[in-house]
Amino acid sequence: MLDLVIIGAGPAGLAAAIYAVRAQLNAIILEKGAVGGQITTTGTVDNYPGLPGLQGLALAECLRKHAEQLGAVLHEGEVIRIEDCGAHKQILLANGECLTARSVIAATGAAPRPLGVPGEEELRGRGVSYCAMCDGAFFRGKRVCVIGGGDTAAEEAYLLSRQAREVLLIHRRDSLRAQKAQAVRLLNLGNVSMRWNTVVTEILGDRAGVSGVRLRETISGREELLPLDGVFVAVGMQPETHYLKPLGVVGSDGCVQAGEDCRTARPGLFAAGDLRCKLVRQVVTAAADGAAAVRAVQTYLEAAPQ
Ligand code: NAP
């Protein structure tokens, strides 16, 4: 039986893997997609201490290499359910495999939240995107909008400004929630303009793709049709916690209730990174969670019956 299964190979999971190897735990780390998580679709990560200006992909690669050099075992697989059998957990994968471990760290992060307006679902992949890093090149020389006012929206608008002819940032309030440095960098760009106090009520298009959006100004109530080639939605993230719901550790807002030590209410189950209910979601806090979670796992394993 394994001591620990870490689910998710983003910064939280990879940091946990590094700490678990160093603690000599018999652990594996599972990932269903790209190793590195959200940072693989981020441009520059400019706020990870000691590594200014590093590209997200390069940071992901550094974390993976570090974990593997120490001997961490990465395994491809998507977890669909966890059975809590008390002293051990059974982790069921989509391919039918079942792993047994004394403890689990859930570190599956978060995925982009949809805007939830007509046209979004139908035009997803045909002009509606959630990742400028992945899809920006399709909009070279075109006119696009980004919806949202947080760090992701600011980052997406910045990345798009380097390829698109014109970028409109549409935000429902009159100021950005994004970090000041991000906001200032953005507002100084010649081909980025702001639409404050404005919401998108519909995304328009046909088989050929997106043709525009329907806007409503929140103060005047005035409506407008804006012709566009692409729509990038950046209205926040939703924690990837569906497989944890039957265990009763997921709150109404979708995140996992766990303290700074990453312990959930279920003995042997820990939550690290962006899926945990917390205020600051950054690479550095995700990595910190990975370290804290392994410390708590060690304490748990020492005390728990085999
Ligand atoms: P976020 O901080 O939750 O911001 C979401 C934005 O979308 C807010 O401006 C919000 O408006 C707006 N919004 C939400 N629902 C909306 C709706 N239905 N219609 C229109 N607008 C809507 O999400 P995020 O930007 O994805 O960031 C998530 C976390 O990752 C944050 O903790 C962030 O700091 C972190 N992050 C950090 C970096 C970095 O440090 N480089 C990069 C990316 C993300 P209001 O402002 O009015 O609420």
Coordinates of C-alpha atoms and ligand atoms in Angstrom, one line a residue:
M1 CA 0.0 0.0 0.0
L2 CA 1.2 3.5 -0.8
D3 CA 1.7 6.1 2.0
L4 CA 0.4 8.9 -0.2
V5 CA -1.3 9.7 -3.5
I6 CA -1.0 13.3 -4.7
I7 CA -3.7 14.2 -7.2
G8 CA -2.7 16.9 -9.6
A9 CA 0.7 18.0 -10.8
G10 CA 0.5 21.8 -10.7
P11 CA 2.7 23.8 -8.3
A12 CA 0.9 22.5 -5.2
G13 CA 1.1 18.9 -6.2
L14 CA 4.7 19.1 -7.5
A15 CA 5.8 20.9 -4.3
A16 CA 4.1 18.2 -2.3
A17 CA 5.9 15.5 -4.4
I18 CA 9.2 17.2 -3.7
Y19 CA 8.5 17.3 0.1
A20 CA 7.1 13.7 0.1
V21 CA 10.2 12.3 -1.6
R22 CA 12.4 14.1 0.9
A23 CA 10.3 12.7 3.7
Q24 CA 10.9 9.2 2.3
L25 CA 7.2 8.6 1.8
N26 CA 6.1 5.9 -0.6
A27 CA 4.1 8.3 -2.8
I28 CA 3.0 8.8 -6.4
I29 CA 1.6 11.9 -8.1
L30 CA -1.3 11.6 -10.6
E31 CA -2.0 14.0 -13.4
K32 CA -4.7 13.8 -16.1
G33 CA -3.4 16.5 -18.4
A34 CA -0.3 18.8 -18.7
V35 CA 2.2 18.7 -15.9
G36 CA 2.4 22.2 -14.4
G37 CA -1.3 23.0 -14.2
Q38 CA -2.5 26.5 -14.8
I39 CA 1.0 28.0 -15.2
T40 CA 1.4 26.1 -18.5
T41 CA -1.2 28.5 -20.0
T42 CA 0.3 31.6 -18.3
G43 CA 2.7 33.9 -20.1
T44 CA 5.2 35.3 -17.7
V45 CA 5.0 34.5 -14.0
D46 CA 6.6 37.7 -12.6
N47 CA 5.8 37.3 -8.9
Y48 CA 7.4 34.0 -7.9
P49 CA 10.2 35.0 -5.5
G50 CA 13.7 34.7 -6.9
L51 CA 12.7 33.9 -10.4
P52 CA 11.6 37.2 -12.1
G53 CA 10.3 37.1 -15.6
L54 CA 10.2 33.3 -15.9
Q55 CA 7.7 31.9 -18.5
G56 CA 4.9 29.8 -17.0
L57 CA 5.9 26.8 -19.1
A58 CA 9.6 27.1 -18.0
L59 CA 8.5 27.2 -14.4
A60 CA 6.3 24.1 -14.9
E61 CA 9.3 22.3 -16.4
C62 CA 11.6 23.4 -13.5
L63 CA 9.1 22.0 -11.0
R64 CA 8.7 18.7 -12.9
K65 CA 12.4 18.2 -13.3
H66 CA 13.1 19.0 -9.6
A67 CA 10.5 16.5 -8.5
E68 CA 11.7 13.8 -10.9
Q69 CA 15.4 14.3 -10.1
L70 CA 14.6 13.6 -6.5
G71 CA 12.8 10.5 -7.5
A72 CA 9.1 11.5 -7.5
V73 CA 6.9 9.1 -9.5
L74 CA 4.5 10.7 -11.9
H75 CA 1.6 8.7 -13.2
E76 CA -0.9 9.6 -15.8
G77 CA -4.5 9.2 -14.7
E78 CA -7.8 11.0 -14.0
V79 CA -9.4 10.4 -10.6
I80 CA -13.1 9.9 -10.7
R81 CA -13.8 8.8 -7.1
I82 CA -12.2 8.3 -3.7
E83 CA -13.5 5.7 -1.4
D84 CA -12.7 6.4 2.2
C85 CA -12.2 3.1 4.0
G86 CA -10.9 4.7 7.2
A87 CA -7.2 3.7 7.6
H88 CA -6.8 3.6 3.8
K89 CA -8.3 5.3 0.8
Q90 CA -9.1 3.7 -2.6
I91 CA -8.5 6.1 -5.5
L92 CA -10.4 5.1 -8.6
L93 CA -9.2 6.2 -12.0
A94 CA -11.1 6.8 -15.2
N95 CA -9.1 3.9 -16.9
G96 CA -10.4 1.4 -14.3
E97 CA -7.2 1.3 -12.2
C98 CA -7.6 1.5 -8.4
L99 CA -4.8 2.7 -6.1
T100 CA -4.7 2.2 -2.4
A101 CA -3.0 4.6 -0.1
R102 CA -3.0 5.6 3.6
S103 CA -3.4 9.3 2.7
V104 CA -4.4 11.6 -0.2
I105 CA -3.4 15.1 -1.1
A106 CA -6.0 16.7 -3.5
A107 CA -4.2 19.3 -5.5
T108 CA -6.3 19.5 -8.7
G109 CA -6.5 23.3 -8.8
A110 CA -9.1 25.2 -10.6
A111 CA -10.4 25.6 -14.2
P112 CA -11.9 28.7 -15.9
R113 CA -15.5 29.5 -15.0
P114 CA -17.9 30.0 -17.9
L115 CA -19.6 33.4 -18.2
G116 CA -23.0 31.7 -18.7
V117 CA -24.5 33.8 -21.5
P118 CA -26.3 32.7 -24.6
G119 CA -23.9 31.8 -27.4
E120 CA -21.0 31.0 -25.2
E121 CA -21.3 27.2 -25.2
E122 CA -22.3 27.0 -28.9
L123 CA -19.3 29.1 -30.0
R124 CA -16.7 27.6 -27.6
G125 CA -13.7 26.7 -29.7
R126 CA -15.0 28.8 -32.7
G127 CA -14.1 32.2 -31.4
V128 CA -14.9 31.7 -27.7
S129 CA -11.8 30.9 -25.7
Y130 CA -10.6 30.7 -22.1
C131 CA -6.8 30.7 -22.9
A132 CA -5.0 33.4 -24.8
M133 CA -1.7 31.5 -24.5
C134 CA -3.4 28.5 -26.3
D135 CA -5.5 30.3 -28.9
G136 CA -4.1 33.9 -29.2
A137 CA -2.3 33.0 -32.5
F138 CA -5.7 32.4 -34.2
F139 CA -6.5 36.1 -33.7
R140 CA -3.4 37.7 -35.2
G141 CA -4.4 41.1 -36.6
K142 CA -8.0 40.7 -35.4
R143 CA -10.2 42.5 -33.0
V144 CA -11.0 40.6 -29.8
C145 CA -12.4 41.3 -26.3
V146 CA -11.5 39.9 -22.9
I147 CA -14.2 39.8 -20.3
G148 CA -13.3 40.2 -16.6
G149 CA -11.2 42.4 -14.4
G150 CA -8.9 40.1 -12.4
D151 CA -5.3 39.0 -12.8
T152 CA -6.3 36.5 -15.4
A153 CA -8.2 39.0 -17.6
A154 CA -5.2 41.4 -17.3
E155 CA -2.8 38.7 -18.3
E156 CA -5.0 37.5 -21.2
A157 CA -5.4 41.1 -22.5
Y158 CA -1.6 41.6 -22.3
L159 CA -0.8 38.4 -24.2
L160 CA -3.5 39.2 -26.8
S161 CA -2.2 42.7 -27.3
R162 CA 0.9 41.2 -28.9
Q163 CA -1.0 39.4 -31.6
A164 CA -4.4 41.0 -32.1
R165 CA -4.9 44.3 -33.8
E166 CA -7.2 45.6 -31.1
V167 CA -8.1 44.3 -27.6
L168 CA -11.1 45.5 -25.6
L169 CA -11.2 44.7 -22.0
I170 CA -14.8 44.6 -20.8
H171 CA -15.4 44.8 -17.1
R172 CA -18.6 45.1 -15.1
R173 CA -17.1 47.7 -12.6
D174 CA -15.1 50.8 -13.0
S175 CA -11.7 49.5 -11.7
L176 CA -9.7 46.4 -12.1
R177 CA -9.3 43.8 -9.3
A178 CA -5.9 42.8 -10.9
Q179 CA -2.6 43.6 -9.2
K180 CA -1.6 47.2 -9.7
A181 CA 1.5 46.4 -11.7
Q182 CA -0.5 44.2 -14.1
A183 CA -3.2 46.9 -14.5
V184 CA -0.7 49.7 -15.2
R185 CA 1.2 47.7 -17.8
L186 CA -2.1 47.0 -19.5
L187 CA -3.5 50.5 -19.5
N188 CA -0.3 51.8 -21.1
L189 CA -0.7 49.7 -24.2
G190 CA -1.7 51.4 -27.4
N191 CA -4.0 48.7 -28.8
V192 CA -5.9 47.9 -25.5
S193 CA -8.9 49.9 -24.5
M194 CA -11.3 49.6 -21.6
R195 CA -15.1 49.3 -21.5
W196 CA -16.0 50.0 -17.8
N197 CA -19.3 49.3 -16.2
T198 CA -20.3 47.0 -19.0
V199 CA -21.5 43.4 -19.2
V200 CA -21.7 41.0 -22.1
T201 CA -25.2 39.6 -22.3
E202 CA -24.8 37.5 -25.4
I203 CA -22.1 36.2 -27.7
L204 CA -23.1 36.3 -31.4
G205 CA -22.0 34.2 -34.3
D206 CA -22.7 31.3 -36.6
R207 CA -21.1 28.2 -38.0
A208 CA -18.2 30.3 -39.2
G209 CA -17.5 31.6 -35.6
V210 CA -17.9 34.6 -33.4
S211 CA -19.1 37.8 -35.1
G212 CA -19.6 40.0 -32.0
V213 CA -21.1 40.5 -28.6
R214 CA -24.2 42.2 -27.2
L215 CA -23.2 44.7 -24.5
R216 CA -25.2 46.4 -21.8
E217 CA -23.8 49.4 -19.8
T218 CA -24.7 48.8 -16.2
I219 CA -25.3 52.5 -15.3
S220 CA -27.2 53.8 -18.3
G221 CA -28.7 50.4 -19.3
R222 CA -27.8 51.3 -22.9
E223 CA -27.4 48.2 -25.2
E224 CA -24.9 47.9 -28.1
L225 CA -23.8 45.3 -30.6
L226 CA -20.0 45.2 -30.9
P227 CA -18.5 43.4 -33.9
L228 CA -15.6 41.2 -32.9
D229 CA -13.6 38.2 -34.1
G230 CA -12.9 36.6 -30.7
V231 CA -14.1 36.5 -27.1
F232 CA -11.8 35.6 -24.2
V233 CA -13.7 34.8 -21.0
A234 CA -11.7 35.5 -17.8
V235 CA -14.3 35.8 -15.1
G236 CA -12.6 33.7 -12.4
M237 CA -11.8 30.1 -11.8
Q238 CA -13.9 27.2 -10.4
P239 CA -12.1 24.6 -8.2
E240 CA -11.8 21.1 -9.7
T241 CA -13.4 19.3 -6.9
H242 CA -16.2 17.2 -8.4
Y243 CA -14.6 13.9 -7.4
L244 CA -14.4 15.1 -3.8
K245 CA -18.1 16.0 -3.4
P246 CA -19.3 12.6 -2.1
L247 CA -16.8 12.9 0.7
G248 CA -18.5 16.0 2.1
V249 CA -15.4 18.3 2.2
V250 CA -16.6 20.7 -0.6
G251 CA -18.3 23.9 0.4
S252 CA -21.2 25.5 -1.4
D253 CA -18.7 27.7 -3.4
G254 CA -17.0 24.6 -4.7
C255 CA -13.7 24.9 -2.8
V256 CA -12.4 22.4 -0.2
Q257 CA -12.6 23.5 3.4
A258 CA -9.2 23.0 4.9
G259 CA -7.0 25.1 7.2
E260 CA -3.4 26.3 6.7
D261 CA -2.2 22.8 7.5
C262 CA -4.3 21.6 4.5
R263 CA -6.2 19.0 6.7
T264 CA -9.8 18.5 5.7
A265 CA -12.5 17.2 8.0
R266 CA -11.8 13.7 6.7
P267 CA -8.8 12.1 8.4
G268 CA -6.1 11.2 5.8
L269 CA -7.5 13.6 3.2
F270 CA -5.6 16.9 2.6
A271 CA -6.2 19.7 0.1
A272 CA -3.4 21.9 -1.3
G273 CA -3.4 24.8 -3.8
D274 CA -6.2 26.7 -5.6
L275 CA -8.9 24.1 -4.8
R276 CA -8.6 25.0 -1.1
C277 CA -10.8 27.8 0.3
K278 CA -8.4 30.7 0.7
L279 CA -7.8 34.3 -0.1
V280 CA -4.6 34.4 -2.0
R281 CA -4.3 32.1 -5.0
Q282 CA -0.8 32.4 -6.4
V283 CA 2.0 30.0 -7.5
V284 CA 3.8 30.8 -4.3
T285 CA 0.8 30.0 -2.1
A286 CA 0.1 26.8 -4.0
A287 CA 3.7 25.6 -3.5
A288 CA 3.5 26.6 0.2
D289 CA 0.4 24.5 0.5
G290 CA 2.2 21.5 -1.0
A291 CA 4.9 21.7 1.7
A292 CA 2.4 22.3 4.6
A293 CA 0.2 19.4 3.4
V294 CA 3.1 16.9 3.4
R295 CA 4.1 18.0 6.9
A296 CA 0.5 17.3 8.0
V297 CA 0.5 13.9 6.2
Q298 CA 3.6 12.9 8.1
T299 CA 2.0 13.8 11.4
Y300 CA -1.1 11.9 10.4
L301 CA 0.7 8.8 9.3
E302 CA 2.8 8.6 12.4
A303 CA -0.4 8.7 14.5
A304 CA -2.7 6.6 12.4
P305 CA -3.1 2.9 12.7
Q306 CA -1.6 0.9 9.8
Ligands
NAP1 P1 -10.8 36.7 -10.0 O1 -9.7 37.3 -9.3 O2 -11.9 36.0 -9.2 O3 -11.5 37.8 -10.9 C1 -12.6 37.5 -11.7 C2 -13.0 38.8 -12.4 O4 -14.1 38.5 -13.3 C3 -13.4 39.9 -11.5 O5 -12.9 41.1 -12.0 C4 -14.9 39.8 -11.5 O6 -15.5 41.1 -11.3 C5 -15.2 39.3 -12.9 N1 -16.4 38.5 -13.0 C6 -16.8 37.5 -12.2 N2 -18.0 37.0 -12.6 C7 -18.4 37.8 -13.6 C8 -19.5 37.8 -14.5 N3 -20.5 36.9 -14.3 N4 -19.6 38.7 -15.4 C9 -18.6 39.7 -15.6 N5 -17.5 39.7 -14.8 C10 -17.4 38.8 -13.9 O7 -10.3 35.5 -11.0 P2 -9.0 35.4 -11.9 O8 -8.6 36.7 -12.5 O9 -9.1 34.2 -12.8 O10 -7.9 35.0 -10.8 C11 -8.1 33.9 -10.0 C12 -7.0 33.8 -8.9 O11 -5.7 33.5 -9.5 C13 -6.8 35.1 -8.2 O12 -6.5 34.8 -6.8 C14 -5.6 35.8 -8.9 O13 -4.9 36.7 -8.1 C15 -4.8 34.5 -9.3 N6 -4.0 34.8 -10.5 C16 -2.8 35.4 -10.3 C17 -2.0 35.7 -11.4 C18 -0.7 36.3 -11.2 O14 -0.3 36.6 -10.1 N7 0.1 36.6 -12.3 C19 -2.5 35.4 -12.7 C20 -3.7 34.9 -12.9 C21 -4.5 34.6 -11.7 P3 -15.5 41.9 -10.0 O15 -14.1 42.5 -9.9 O16 -16.6 42.9 -10.1 O17 -15.8 40.9 -8.9

